[in-house]
mmCIF file of C-alpha atoms in Angstrom:
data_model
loop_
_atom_site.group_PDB
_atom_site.id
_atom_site.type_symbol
_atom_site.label_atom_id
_atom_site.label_comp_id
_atom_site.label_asym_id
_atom_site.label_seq_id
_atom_site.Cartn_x
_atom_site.Cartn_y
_atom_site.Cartn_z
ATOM 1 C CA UNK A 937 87.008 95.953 103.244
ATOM 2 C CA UNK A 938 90.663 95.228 104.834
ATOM 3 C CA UNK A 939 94.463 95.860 104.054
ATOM 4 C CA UNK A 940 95.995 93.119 102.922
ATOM 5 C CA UNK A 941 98.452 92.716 105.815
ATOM 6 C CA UNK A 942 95.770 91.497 108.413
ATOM 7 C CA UNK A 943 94.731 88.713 106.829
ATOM 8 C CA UNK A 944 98.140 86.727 108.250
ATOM 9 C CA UNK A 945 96.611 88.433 111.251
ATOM 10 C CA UNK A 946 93.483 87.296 111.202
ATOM 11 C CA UNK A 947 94.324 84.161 110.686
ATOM 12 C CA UNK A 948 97.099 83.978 113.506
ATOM 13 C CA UNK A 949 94.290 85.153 116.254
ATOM 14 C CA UNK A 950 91.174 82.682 114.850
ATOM 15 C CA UNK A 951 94.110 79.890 114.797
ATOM 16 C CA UNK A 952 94.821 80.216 118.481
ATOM 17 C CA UNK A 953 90.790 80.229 119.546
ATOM 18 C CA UNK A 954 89.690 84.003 119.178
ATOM 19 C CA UNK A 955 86.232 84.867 118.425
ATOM 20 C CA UNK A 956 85.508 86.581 115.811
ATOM 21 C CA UNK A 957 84.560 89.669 118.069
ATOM 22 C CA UNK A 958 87.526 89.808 119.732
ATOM 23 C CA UNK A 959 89.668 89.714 116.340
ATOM 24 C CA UNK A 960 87.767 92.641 115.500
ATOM 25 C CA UNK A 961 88.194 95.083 118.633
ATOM 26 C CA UNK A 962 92.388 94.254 118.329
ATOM 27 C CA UNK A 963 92.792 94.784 114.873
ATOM 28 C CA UNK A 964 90.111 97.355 113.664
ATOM 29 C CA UNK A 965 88.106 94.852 111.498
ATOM 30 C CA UNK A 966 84.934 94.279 110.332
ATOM 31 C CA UNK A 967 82.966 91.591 111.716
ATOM 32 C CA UNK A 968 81.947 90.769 108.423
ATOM 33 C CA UNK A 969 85.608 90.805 106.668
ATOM 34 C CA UNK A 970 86.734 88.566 109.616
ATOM 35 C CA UNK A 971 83.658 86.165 108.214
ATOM 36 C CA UNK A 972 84.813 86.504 104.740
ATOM 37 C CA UNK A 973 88.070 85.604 105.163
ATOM 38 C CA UNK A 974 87.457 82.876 107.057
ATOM 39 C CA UNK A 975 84.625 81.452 104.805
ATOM 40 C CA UNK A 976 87.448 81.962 101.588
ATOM 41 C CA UNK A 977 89.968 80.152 103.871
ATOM 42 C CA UNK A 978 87.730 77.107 104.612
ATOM 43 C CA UNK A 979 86.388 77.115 100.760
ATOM 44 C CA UNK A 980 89.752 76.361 99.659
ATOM 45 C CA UNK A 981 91.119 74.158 103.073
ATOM 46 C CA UNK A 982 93.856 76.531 103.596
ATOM 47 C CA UNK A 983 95.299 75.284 106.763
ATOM 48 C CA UNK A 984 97.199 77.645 109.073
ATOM 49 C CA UNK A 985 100.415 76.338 108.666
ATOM 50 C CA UNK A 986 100.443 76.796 104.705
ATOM 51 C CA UNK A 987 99.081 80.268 105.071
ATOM 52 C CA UNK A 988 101.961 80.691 107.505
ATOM 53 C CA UNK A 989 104.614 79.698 104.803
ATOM 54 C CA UNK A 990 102.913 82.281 102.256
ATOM 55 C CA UNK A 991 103.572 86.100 101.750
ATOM 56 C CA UNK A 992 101.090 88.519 102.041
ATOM 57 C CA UNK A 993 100.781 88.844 98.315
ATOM 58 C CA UNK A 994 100.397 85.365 97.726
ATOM 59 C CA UNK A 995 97.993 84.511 100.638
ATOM 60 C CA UNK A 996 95.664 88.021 99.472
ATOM 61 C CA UNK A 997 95.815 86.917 95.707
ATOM 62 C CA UNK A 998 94.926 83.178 96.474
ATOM 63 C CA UNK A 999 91.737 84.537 98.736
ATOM 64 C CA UNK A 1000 90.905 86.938 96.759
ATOM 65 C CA UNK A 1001 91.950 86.631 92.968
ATOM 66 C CA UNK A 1002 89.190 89.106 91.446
ATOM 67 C CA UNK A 1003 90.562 91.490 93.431
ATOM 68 C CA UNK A 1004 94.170 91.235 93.800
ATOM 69 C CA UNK A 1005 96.011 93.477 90.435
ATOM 70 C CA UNK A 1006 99.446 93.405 90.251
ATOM 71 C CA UNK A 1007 101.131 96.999 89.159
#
């Protein structure tokens, strides 16, 4: 689906008004995982700024707990 590391990404670019197109072509992503990510985002009313205080693993594990396993 996506690394881990561009979620922050993601959501930096859709925070300051990219499309969802355009976050794909700069950071190699799916359409789709760019949807995904942003319907798990609003299903939860993560805002930007809490995301922004989170680390990767946190922000990955609260989006997406089924998949995140820690070693």
């Amino acid at each position: 689906m996506f690394k881990k590391t561009k979620i922050r990404q993601i959501l930096a670019l859709d925070y300051a008004g990219e499309n969802n197109t355009n976050i794909a072509l700069a950071l190699s992503v799916s359409r789709k995982s760019i949807v995904e990510i942003k319907k798990r985002v609003k299903e939860i009313n993560l805002t930007f700024e809490e995301s922004s205080s989170m680390n990767d693993d946190q922000l990955y594990d609260l989006l997406f707990p089924e998949k995140f396993k820690r070693k």
